[in-house]
């Protein structure tokens, strides 16, 4: 495996660990999710560049779905801030509200 | 090859600062640098169109995230690092990075000796072919992803609709 692919795999693992470990604010969780999707996108782009297939349908699909995910996450942030006055991830626990 | 490893280490360091810092402004800026260094890696691998897409579209979306960050964090300069062990993880990563910059053999031992980025002109010319192929053969991609974006628009308006009909109701 080329060192660039290893780098993208490692950055995916690092962002996954950050997603698991930090439950402080909703935006930090969203940023870790964006980092994961960005790592997947760049790994797929590098795969299609390495295989000389010159087909970018799969990475652009992943990029579009990550844009959808970011939009829904920011809408959740706005809804949480409007109804609970804060966007801490502790408030998303539905048993406590 | 050395410049590729340099960009790899910088991208990993910025990804670790995204994952570890609980200070969200710095996390957004670190994600921006992850995008920039990853685009540099893709340029070294031979791509020209997709790093441009990432730098224009994804950084535009990240600007929205940064605006939300400024607006929604009530304690922006509170905890500089995350709790626990993550401060030392980031510190030892940067220490190892600078040690690796100054001693080249340590990097070569750590990463192996594979080479990348050998086919420059061939891939750059065939990439424009891939873009046109996306619009001709990949029409299903256009339809499905455009429909997904439309559905997400209505989902967002359903989330933030009102104080009684929204997704999160304070009972």
PDB file of C-alpha atoms in Angstrom:
ATOM      1  CA  UNK A   1       0.000   0.000   0.000  1.00  0.00           C
ATOM      2  CA  UNK A   2       1.323   3.411  -0.902  1.00  0.00           C
ATOM      3  CA  UNK A   3       2.086   5.833   1.962  1.00  0.00           C
ATOM      4  CA  UNK A   4      -0.652   8.175   0.786  1.00  0.00           C
ATOM      5  CA  UNK A   5      -3.299   5.472   1.159  1.00  0.00           C
ATOM      6  CA  UNK A   6      -1.898   4.581   4.565  1.00  0.00           C
ATOM      7  CA  UNK A   7      -2.176   8.249   5.533  1.00  0.00           C
ATOM      8  CA  UNK A   8      -5.836   8.430   4.576  1.00  0.00           C
ATOM      9  CA  UNK A   9      -6.568   5.198   6.453  1.00  0.00           C
ATOM     10  CA  UNK A  10      -4.787   6.554   9.550  1.00  0.00           C
ATOM     11  CA  UNK A  11      -6.658   9.855   9.400  1.00  0.00           C
ATOM     12  CA  UNK A  12      -9.938   7.923   9.154  1.00  0.00           C
ATOM     13  CA  UNK A  13      -8.980   5.913  12.251  1.00  0.00           C
ATOM     14  CA  UNK A  14      -7.934   9.064  14.147  1.00  0.00           C
ATOM     15  CA  UNK A  15     -11.196  10.831  13.370  1.00  0.00           C
ATOM     16  CA  UNK A  16     -13.132   7.713  14.395  1.00  0.00           C
ATOM     17  CA  UNK A  17     -11.349   7.686  17.747  1.00  0.00           C
ATOM     18  CA  UNK A  18     -12.158  11.370  18.182  1.00  0.00           C
ATOM     19  CA  UNK A  19     -15.798  10.666  17.346  1.00  0.00           C
ATOM     20  CA  UNK A  20     -15.924   7.921  19.945  1.00  0.00           C
ATOM     21  CA  UNK A  21     -14.068   9.650  22.761  1.00  0.00           C
ATOM     22  CA  UNK A  22     -15.264  13.256  22.905  1.00  0.00           C
ATOM     23  CA  UNK A  23     -18.845  13.955  23.818  1.00  0.00           C
ATOM     24  CA  UNK A  24     -18.594  17.638  24.614  1.00  0.00           C
ATOM     25  CA  UNK A  25     -20.200  19.685  21.849  1.00  0.00           C
ATOM     26  CA  UNK A  26     -22.246  18.668  18.836  1.00  0.00           C
ATOM     27  CA  UNK A  27     -19.963  20.588  16.495  1.00  0.00           C
ATOM     28  CA  UNK A  28     -16.854  18.648  17.501  1.00  0.00           C
ATOM     29  CA  UNK A  29     -18.667  15.408  16.738  1.00  0.00           C
ATOM     30  CA  UNK A  30     -19.750  16.851  13.384  1.00  0.00           C
ATOM     31  CA  UNK A  31     -16.187  17.871  12.620  1.00  0.00           C
ATOM     32  CA  UNK A  32     -14.932  14.357  13.324  1.00  0.00           C
ATOM     33  CA  UNK A  33     -17.638  12.991  10.996  1.00  0.00           C
ATOM     34  CA  UNK A  34     -16.569  15.436   8.292  1.00  0.00           C
ATOM     35  CA  UNK A  35     -12.984  14.352   8.720  1.00  0.00           C
ATOM     36  CA  UNK A  36     -14.015  10.713   8.315  1.00  0.00           C
ATOM     37  CA  UNK A  37     -15.960  11.428   5.139  1.00  0.00           C
ATOM     38  CA  UNK A  38     -13.088  13.534   3.808  1.00  0.00           C
ATOM     39  CA  UNK A  39     -10.660  10.670   4.395  1.00  0.00           C
ATOM     40  CA  UNK A  40     -12.970   8.259   2.566  1.00  0.00           C
ATOM     41  CA  UNK A  41     -13.349  10.715  -0.315  1.00  0.00           C
ATOM     42  CA  UNK A  42      -9.620  11.234  -0.707  1.00  0.00           C
ATOM     43  CA  UNK A  43      -8.883   7.514  -0.455  1.00  0.00           C
ATOM     44  CA  UNK A  44     -11.439   6.784  -3.192  1.00  0.00           C
ATOM     45  CA  UNK A  45     -10.040   9.556  -5.385  1.00  0.00           C
ATOM     46  CA  UNK A  46      -6.541   8.224  -4.947  1.00  0.00           C
ATOM     47  CA  UNK A  47      -7.769   4.709  -5.736  1.00  0.00           C
ATOM     48  CA  UNK A  48      -9.335   5.844  -8.999  1.00  0.00           C
ATOM     49  CA  UNK A  49      -6.181   7.800  -9.825  1.00  0.00           C
ATOM     50  CA  UNK A  50      -3.990   4.795  -9.136  1.00  0.00           C
ATOM     51  CA  UNK A  51      -6.058   2.365 -11.152  1.00  0.00           C
ATOM     52  CA  UNK A  52      -6.121   4.753 -14.161  1.00  0.00           C
ATOM     53  CA  UNK A  53      -9.831   4.221 -14.535  1.00  0.00           C
ATOM     54  CA  UNK A  54     -10.493   7.989 -14.738  1.00  0.00           C
ATOM     55  CA  UNK A  55     -13.934   7.540 -13.280  1.00  0.00           C
ATOM     56  CA  UNK A  56     -14.882   9.894 -10.483  1.00  0.00           C
ATOM     57  CA  UNK A  57     -18.477   8.863  -9.972  1.00  0.00           C
ATOM     58  CA  UNK A  58     -17.928   7.066  -6.671  1.00  0.00           C
ATOM     59  CA  UNK A  59     -15.871   9.823  -4.929  1.00  0.00           C
ATOM     60  CA  UNK A  60     -18.312  12.502  -6.050  1.00  0.00           C
ATOM     61  CA  UNK A  61     -21.189  10.415  -4.702  1.00  0.00           C
ATOM     62  CA  UNK A  62     -19.419  10.198  -1.361  1.00  0.00           C
ATOM     63  CA  UNK A  63     -18.762  13.969  -1.413  1.00  0.00           C
ATOM     64  CA  UNK A  64     -22.423  14.709  -2.153  1.00  0.00           C
ATOM     65  CA  UNK A  65     -23.636  12.421   0.619  1.00  0.00           C
ATOM     66  CA  UNK A  66     -21.164  14.015   3.038  1.00  0.00           C
ATOM     67  CA  UNK A  67     -22.622  17.408   2.093  1.00  0.00           C
ATOM     68  CA  UNK A  68     -26.092  16.025   2.894  1.00  0.00           C
ATOM     69  CA  UNK A  69     -24.820  14.723   6.219  1.00  0.00           C
ATOM     70  CA  UNK A  70     -23.252  18.065   7.102  1.00  0.00           C
ATOM     71  CA  UNK A  71     -26.475  19.878   6.258  1.00  0.00           C
ATOM     72  CA  UNK A  72     -28.591  17.580   8.411  1.00  0.00           C
ATOM     73  CA  UNK A  73     -26.082  17.852  11.261  1.00  0.00           C
ATOM     74  CA  UNK A  74     -26.124  21.640  11.172  1.00  0.00           C
ATOM     75  CA  UNK A  75     -29.931  21.569  11.111  1.00  0.00           C
ATOM     76  CA  UNK A  76     -29.856  19.368  14.227  1.00  0.00           C
ATOM     77  CA  UNK A  77     -27.508  21.923  15.789  1.00  0.00           C
ATOM     78  CA  UNK A  78     -29.896  24.773  15.027  1.00  0.00           C
ATOM     79  CA  UNK A  79     -32.900  22.811  16.325  1.00  0.00           C
ATOM     80  CA  UNK A  80     -31.081  21.878  19.531  1.00  0.00           C
ATOM     81  CA  UNK A  81     -29.935  25.443  20.100  1.00  0.00           C
ATOM     82  CA  UNK A  82     -33.428  26.814  19.543  1.00  0.00           C
ATOM     83  CA  UNK A  83     -35.236  24.405  21.821  1.00  0.00           C
ATOM     84  CA  UNK A  84     -32.675  23.670  24.533  1.00  0.00           C
ATOM     85  CA  UNK A  85     -30.590  26.881  24.487  1.00  0.00           C
ATOM     86  CA  UNK A  86     -27.399  24.909  24.062  1.00  0.00           C
ATOM     87  CA  UNK A  87     -25.862  22.552  21.575  1.00  0.00           C
ATOM     88  CA  UNK A  88     -24.033  20.286  23.962  1.00  0.00           C
ATOM     89  CA  UNK A  89     -24.164  16.642  23.057  1.00  0.00           C
ATOM     90  CA  UNK A  90     -25.483  15.795  26.504  1.00  0.00           C
ATOM     91  CA  UNK A  91     -28.837  17.314  25.553  1.00  0.00           C
ATOM     92  CA  UNK A  92     -29.298  14.917  22.680  1.00  0.00           C
ATOM     93  CA  UNK A  93     -29.828  12.114  25.137  1.00  0.00           C
ATOM     94  CA  UNK A  94     -33.586  11.790  24.834  1.00  0.00           C
ATOM     95  CA  UNK A  95     -34.042  10.120  28.200  1.00  0.00           C
ATOM     96  CA  UNK A  96     -32.848  13.235  29.989  1.00  0.00           C
ATOM     97  CA  UNK A  97     -34.906  15.925  28.369  1.00  0.00           C
TER      98      UNK A  97
ATOM     99  CA  UNK B   1       9.078  11.200  -2.179  1.00  0.00           C
ATOM    100  CA  UNK B   2      10.256  13.238   0.772  1.00  0.00           C
ATOM    101  CA  UNK B   3       7.729  15.949   0.025  1.00  0.00           C
ATOM    102  CA  UNK B   4       4.980  13.307  -0.115  1.00  0.00           C
ATOM    103  CA  UNK B   5       5.937  12.077   3.338  1.00  0.00           C
ATOM    104  CA  UNK B   6       6.092  15.665   4.581  1.00  0.00           C
ATOM    105  CA  UNK B   7       2.515  16.291   3.441  1.00  0.00           C
ATOM    106  CA  UNK B   8       1.401  12.932   4.884  1.00  0.00           C
ATOM    107  CA  UNK B   9       2.783  13.776   8.319  1.00  0.00           C
ATOM    108  CA  UNK B  10       1.296  17.271   8.261  1.00  0.00           C
ATOM    109  CA  UNK B  11      -2.110  15.898   7.266  1.00  0.00           C
ATOM    110  CA  UNK B  12      -2.025  13.299  10.027  1.00  0.00           C
ATOM    111  CA  UNK B  13      -1.050  15.947  12.570  1.00  0.00           C
ATOM    112  CA  UNK B  14      -3.948  18.163  11.536  1.00  0.00           C
ATOM    113  CA  UNK B  15      -6.364  15.201  11.631  1.00  0.00           C
ATOM    114  CA  UNK B  16      -5.188  14.454  15.137  1.00  0.00           C
ATOM    115  CA  UNK B  17      -5.798  18.073  16.139  1.00  0.00           C
ATOM    116  CA  UNK B  18      -9.314  17.792  14.702  1.00  0.00           C
ATOM    117  CA  UNK B  19      -9.959  14.691  16.755  1.00  0.00           C
ATOM    118  CA  UNK B  20      -8.305  15.792  19.961  1.00  0.00           C
ATOM    119  CA  UNK B  21      -8.994  19.459  20.544  1.00  0.00           C
ATOM    120  CA  UNK B  22     -12.170  20.393  22.301  1.00  0.00           C
ATOM    121  CA  UNK B  23     -11.687  23.982  21.216  1.00  0.00           C
ATOM    122  CA  UNK B  24     -13.889  24.031  18.179  1.00  0.00           C
ATOM    123  CA  UNK B  25     -12.442  27.049  16.380  1.00  0.00           C
ATOM    124  CA  UNK B  26      -9.056  25.368  16.198  1.00  0.00           C
ATOM    125  CA  UNK B  27     -10.701  22.104  15.153  1.00  0.00           C
ATOM    126  CA  UNK B  28     -12.352  23.813  12.161  1.00  0.00           C
ATOM    127  CA  UNK B  29      -9.081  25.448  11.135  1.00  0.00           C
ATOM    128  CA  UNK B  30      -7.319  22.087  11.519  1.00  0.00           C
ATOM    129  CA  UNK B  31      -9.928  20.462   9.271  1.00  0.00           C
ATOM    130  CA  UNK B  32      -9.243  23.223   6.728  1.00  0.00           C
ATOM    131  CA  UNK B  33      -5.565  22.336   6.793  1.00  0.00           C
ATOM    132  CA  UNK B  34      -6.454  18.633   6.445  1.00  0.00           C
ATOM    133  CA  UNK B  35      -8.317  19.583   3.257  1.00  0.00           C
ATOM    134  CA  UNK B  36      -5.394  21.650   1.960  1.00  0.00           C
ATOM    135  CA  UNK B  37      -2.746  18.994   2.638  1.00  0.00           C
ATOM    136  CA  UNK B  38      -4.936  16.193   1.317  1.00  0.00           C
ATOM    137  CA  UNK B  39      -5.452  18.160  -1.892  1.00  0.00           C
ATOM    138  CA  UNK B  40      -1.697  18.549  -2.098  1.00  0.00           C
ATOM    139  CA  UNK B  41      -1.323  14.783  -1.797  1.00  0.00           C
ATOM    140  CA  UNK B  42      -3.880  14.247  -4.564  1.00  0.00           C
ATOM    141  CA  UNK B  43      -2.018  16.733  -6.782  1.00  0.00           C
ATOM    142  CA  UNK B  44       1.200  14.803  -6.185  1.00  0.00           C
ATOM    143  CA  UNK B  45      -0.621  11.585  -7.100  1.00  0.00           C
ATOM    144  CA  UNK B  46      -1.568  13.186 -10.400  1.00  0.00           C
ATOM    145  CA  UNK B  47      -5.071  14.518 -10.012  1.00  0.00           C
ATOM    146  CA  UNK B  48      -5.989  18.025 -11.024  1.00  0.00           C
ATOM    147  CA  UNK B  49      -9.785  18.230 -11.109  1.00  0.00           C
ATOM    148  CA  UNK B  50     -10.746  16.591  -7.838  1.00  0.00           C
ATOM    149  CA  UNK B  51      -8.421  18.700  -5.611  1.00  0.00           C
ATOM    150  CA  UNK B  52      -9.962  21.739  -7.307  1.00  0.00           C
ATOM    151  CA  UNK B  53     -13.446  20.442  -6.470  1.00  0.00           C
ATOM    152  CA  UNK B  54     -12.425  19.853  -2.866  1.00  0.00           C
ATOM    153  CA  UNK B  55     -10.770  23.234  -2.471  1.00  0.00           C
ATOM    154  CA  UNK B  56     -13.684  25.155  -3.984  1.00  0.00           C
ATOM    155  CA  UNK B  57     -16.792  23.247  -2.898  1.00  0.00           C
ATOM    156  CA  UNK B  58     -15.712  21.622   0.348  1.00  0.00           C
ATOM    157  CA  UNK B  59     -13.998  24.708   1.714  1.00  0.00           C
ATOM    158  CA  UNK B  60     -17.112  26.688   0.853  1.00  0.00           C
ATOM    159  CA  UNK B  61     -19.137  24.259   2.934  1.00  0.00           C
ATOM    160  CA  UNK B  62     -16.551  24.456   5.687  1.00  0.00           C
ATOM    161  CA  UNK B  63     -16.986  28.234   5.765  1.00  0.00           C
ATOM    162  CA  UNK B  64     -20.616  27.637   6.758  1.00  0.00           C
ATOM    163  CA  UNK B  65     -19.448  25.287   9.505  1.00  0.00           C
ATOM    164  CA  UNK B  66     -17.039  27.940  10.742  1.00  0.00           C
ATOM    165  CA  UNK B  67     -19.827  30.522  10.843  1.00  0.00           C
ATOM    166  CA  UNK B  68     -21.952  28.105  12.871  1.00  0.00           C
ATOM    167  CA  UNK B  69     -18.959  27.553  15.105  1.00  0.00           C
ATOM    168  CA  UNK B  70     -18.578  31.227  15.849  1.00  0.00           C
ATOM    169  CA  UNK B  71     -22.291  31.556  16.459  1.00  0.00           C
ATOM    170  CA  UNK B  72     -23.038  28.517  18.558  1.00  0.00           C
ATOM    171  CA  UNK B  73     -20.134  27.992  20.916  1.00  0.00           C
ATOM    172  CA  UNK B  74     -20.848  29.731  24.166  1.00  0.00           C
ATOM    173  CA  UNK B  75     -17.401  29.218  25.668  1.00  0.00           C
ATOM    174  CA  UNK B  76     -15.008  29.475  22.737  1.00  0.00           C
ATOM    175  CA  UNK B  77     -11.742  29.801  24.619  1.00  0.00           C
ATOM    176  CA  UNK B  78     -12.603  27.428  27.411  1.00  0.00           C
ATOM    177  CA  UNK B  79     -10.748  24.153  27.231  1.00  0.00           C
ATOM    178  CA  UNK B  80      -7.804  24.497  24.927  1.00  0.00           C
ATOM    179  CA  UNK B  81      -7.111  20.785  24.696  1.00  0.00           C
ATOM    180  CA  UNK B  82      -9.320  17.851  25.331  1.00  0.00           C
ATOM    181  CA  UNK B  83      -9.350  16.203  28.662  1.00  0.00           C
ATOM    182  CA  UNK B  84      -7.044  13.377  29.578  1.00  0.00           C
ATOM    183  CA  UNK B  85      -4.398  11.909  27.398  1.00  0.00           C
ATOM    184  CA  UNK B  86      -5.043  13.705  24.110  1.00  0.00           C
ATOM    185  CA  UNK B  87      -2.787  16.667  24.881  1.00  0.00           C
ATOM    186  CA  UNK B  88       0.165  14.356  25.251  1.00  0.00           C
ATOM    187  CA  UNK B  89      -0.811  12.420  22.130  1.00  0.00           C
ATOM    188  CA  UNK B  90      -0.698  15.618  20.066  1.00  0.00           C
ATOM    189  CA  UNK B  91       2.502  16.735  21.755  1.00  0.00           C
ATOM    190  CA  UNK B  92       4.293  13.468  21.080  1.00  0.00           C
ATOM    191  CA  UNK B  93       3.018  13.476  17.512  1.00  0.00           C
ATOM    192  CA  UNK B  94       4.547  16.875  16.838  1.00  0.00           C
ATOM    193  CA  UNK B  95       7.761  15.894  18.637  1.00  0.00           C
ATOM    194  CA  UNK B  96       8.033  12.786  16.492  1.00  0.00           C
ATOM    195  CA  UNK B  97       7.249  14.840  13.403  1.00  0.00           C
ATOM    196  CA  UNK B  98      10.067  17.289  13.973  1.00  0.00           C
ATOM    197  CA  UNK B  99      12.398  14.468  14.893  1.00  0.00           C
ATOM    198  CA  UNK B 100      11.432  12.778  11.646  1.00  0.00           C
ATOM    199  CA  UNK B 101      12.068  15.922   9.644  1.00  0.00           C
ATOM    200  CA  UNK B 102      15.551  16.217  11.074  1.00  0.00           C
ATOM    201  CA  UNK B 103      16.446  12.573  10.736  1.00  0.00           C
ATOM    202  CA  UNK B 104      15.537  11.312   7.326  1.00  0.00           C
ATOM    203  CA  UNK B 105      16.448   7.707   7.905  1.00  0.00           C
ATOM    204  CA  UNK B 106      13.943   7.356  10.681  1.00  0.00           C
ATOM    205  CA  UNK B 107      11.196   8.354   8.307  1.00  0.00           C
ATOM    206  CA  UNK B 108      12.342   5.892   5.691  1.00  0.00           C
ATOM    207  CA  UNK B 109      12.396   3.139   8.274  1.00  0.00           C
ATOM    208  CA  UNK B 110       8.908   4.076   9.410  1.00  0.00           C
ATOM    209  CA  UNK B 111       7.196   4.327   6.049  1.00  0.00           C
ATOM    210  CA  UNK B 112       8.989   2.007   3.646  1.00  0.00           C
ATOM    211  CA  UNK B 113      10.437   2.933   0.327  1.00  0.00           C
ATOM    212  CA  UNK B 114       7.570   2.817  -2.132  1.00  0.00           C
ATOM    213  CA  UNK B 115       7.377   5.602  -4.648  1.00  0.00           C
ATOM    214  CA  UNK B 116       4.309   7.423  -5.843  1.00  0.00           C
ATOM    215  CA  UNK B 117       3.408  10.031  -8.390  1.00  0.00           C
ATOM    216  CA  UNK B 118       5.162   8.862 -11.522  1.00  0.00           C
ATOM    217  CA  UNK B 119       2.555   9.317 -14.233  1.00  0.00           C
ATOM    218  CA  UNK B 120       1.950  13.040 -14.450  1.00  0.00           C
ATOM    219  CA  UNK B 121       0.837  14.070 -17.909  1.00  0.00           C
ATOM    220  CA  UNK B 122      -1.023  10.885 -18.722  1.00  0.00           C
ATOM    221  CA  UNK B 123      -3.341  11.033 -15.738  1.00  0.00           C
ATOM    222  CA  UNK B 124      -3.937  14.763 -15.984  1.00  0.00           C
ATOM    223  CA  UNK B 125      -5.074  14.429 -19.600  1.00  0.00           C
ATOM    224  CA  UNK B 126      -7.231  11.387 -18.874  1.00  0.00           C
ATOM    225  CA  UNK B 127      -8.872  13.047 -15.905  1.00  0.00           C
ATOM    226  CA  UNK B 128     -10.831  15.448 -18.100  1.00  0.00           C
ATOM    227  CA  UNK B 129     -12.098  12.344 -19.869  1.00  0.00           C
ATOM    228  CA  UNK B 130     -13.286  11.087 -16.503  1.00  0.00           C
ATOM    229  CA  UNK B 131     -15.200  14.305 -15.881  1.00  0.00           C
ATOM    230  CA  UNK B 132     -17.009  14.033 -19.206  1.00  0.00           C
ATOM    231  CA  UNK B 133     -17.658  10.358 -18.468  1.00  0.00           C
ATOM    232  CA  UNK B 134     -19.340  11.426 -15.243  1.00  0.00           C
ATOM    233  CA  UNK B 135     -21.898  13.389 -17.234  1.00  0.00           C
ATOM    234  CA  UNK B 136     -22.464  10.802 -19.968  1.00  0.00           C
ATOM    235  CA  UNK B 137     -22.247   7.351 -18.401  1.00  0.00           C
ATOM    236  CA  UNK B 138     -22.903   8.480 -14.866  1.00  0.00           C
ATOM    237  CA  UNK B 139     -26.310  10.049 -15.426  1.00  0.00           C
ATOM    238  CA  UNK B 140     -27.712   7.874 -12.659  1.00  0.00           C
ATOM    239  CA  UNK B 141     -25.246   9.553 -10.283  1.00  0.00           C
ATOM    240  CA  UNK B 142     -26.566  12.972 -11.261  1.00  0.00           C
ATOM    241  CA  UNK B 143     -30.195  11.901 -10.781  1.00  0.00           C
ATOM    242  CA  UNK B 144     -29.698  10.095  -7.468  1.00  0.00           C
ATOM    243  CA  UNK B 145     -27.454  12.699  -5.856  1.00  0.00           C
ATOM    244  CA  UNK B 146     -29.612  15.598  -7.035  1.00  0.00           C
ATOM    245  CA  UNK B 147     -32.665  13.863  -5.595  1.00  0.00           C
ATOM    246  CA  UNK B 148     -30.797  13.264  -2.331  1.00  0.00           C
ATOM    247  CA  UNK B 149     -29.893  16.947  -2.072  1.00  0.00           C
ATOM    248  CA  UNK B 150     -33.519  17.933  -2.713  1.00  0.00           C
ATOM    249  CA  UNK B 151     -34.738  15.544  -0.017  1.00  0.00           C
ATOM    250  CA  UNK B 152     -32.142  16.936   2.401  1.00  0.00           C
ATOM    251  CA  UNK B 153     -33.453  20.453   1.740  1.00  0.00           C
ATOM    252  CA  UNK B 154     -36.926  19.424   2.907  1.00  0.00           C
ATOM    253  CA  UNK B 155     -35.449  17.489   5.829  1.00  0.00           C
ATOM    254  CA  UNK B 156     -33.610  20.609   7.012  1.00  0.00           C
ATOM    255  CA  UNK B 157     -36.718  22.765   6.736  1.00  0.00           C
ATOM    256  CA  UNK B 158     -38.572  20.107   8.722  1.00  0.00           C
ATOM    257  CA  UNK B 159     -35.916  20.187  11.415  1.00  0.00           C
ATOM    258  CA  UNK B 160     -35.778  23.914  11.967  1.00  0.00           C
ATOM    259  CA  UNK B 161     -39.436  24.654  11.306  1.00  0.00           C
ATOM    260  CA  UNK B 162     -40.941  26.041  14.459  1.00  0.00           C
ATOM    261  CA  UNK B 163     -40.999  25.918  18.162  1.00  0.00           C
ATOM    262  CA  UNK B 164     -43.830  23.411  18.337  1.00  0.00           C
ATOM    263  CA  UNK B 165     -43.436  21.447  15.147  1.00  0.00           C
ATOM    264  CA  UNK B 166     -39.662  21.069  15.012  1.00  0.00           C
ATOM    265  CA  UNK B 167     -37.618  17.951  15.515  1.00  0.00           C
ATOM    266  CA  UNK B 168     -36.584  18.673  19.096  1.00  0.00           C
ATOM    267  CA  UNK B 169     -39.505  19.749  21.187  1.00  0.00           C
ATOM    268  CA  UNK B 170     -38.950  20.869  24.712  1.00  0.00           C
ATOM    269  CA  UNK B 171     -41.907  19.148  26.231  1.00  0.00           C
TER     270      UNK B 171
END
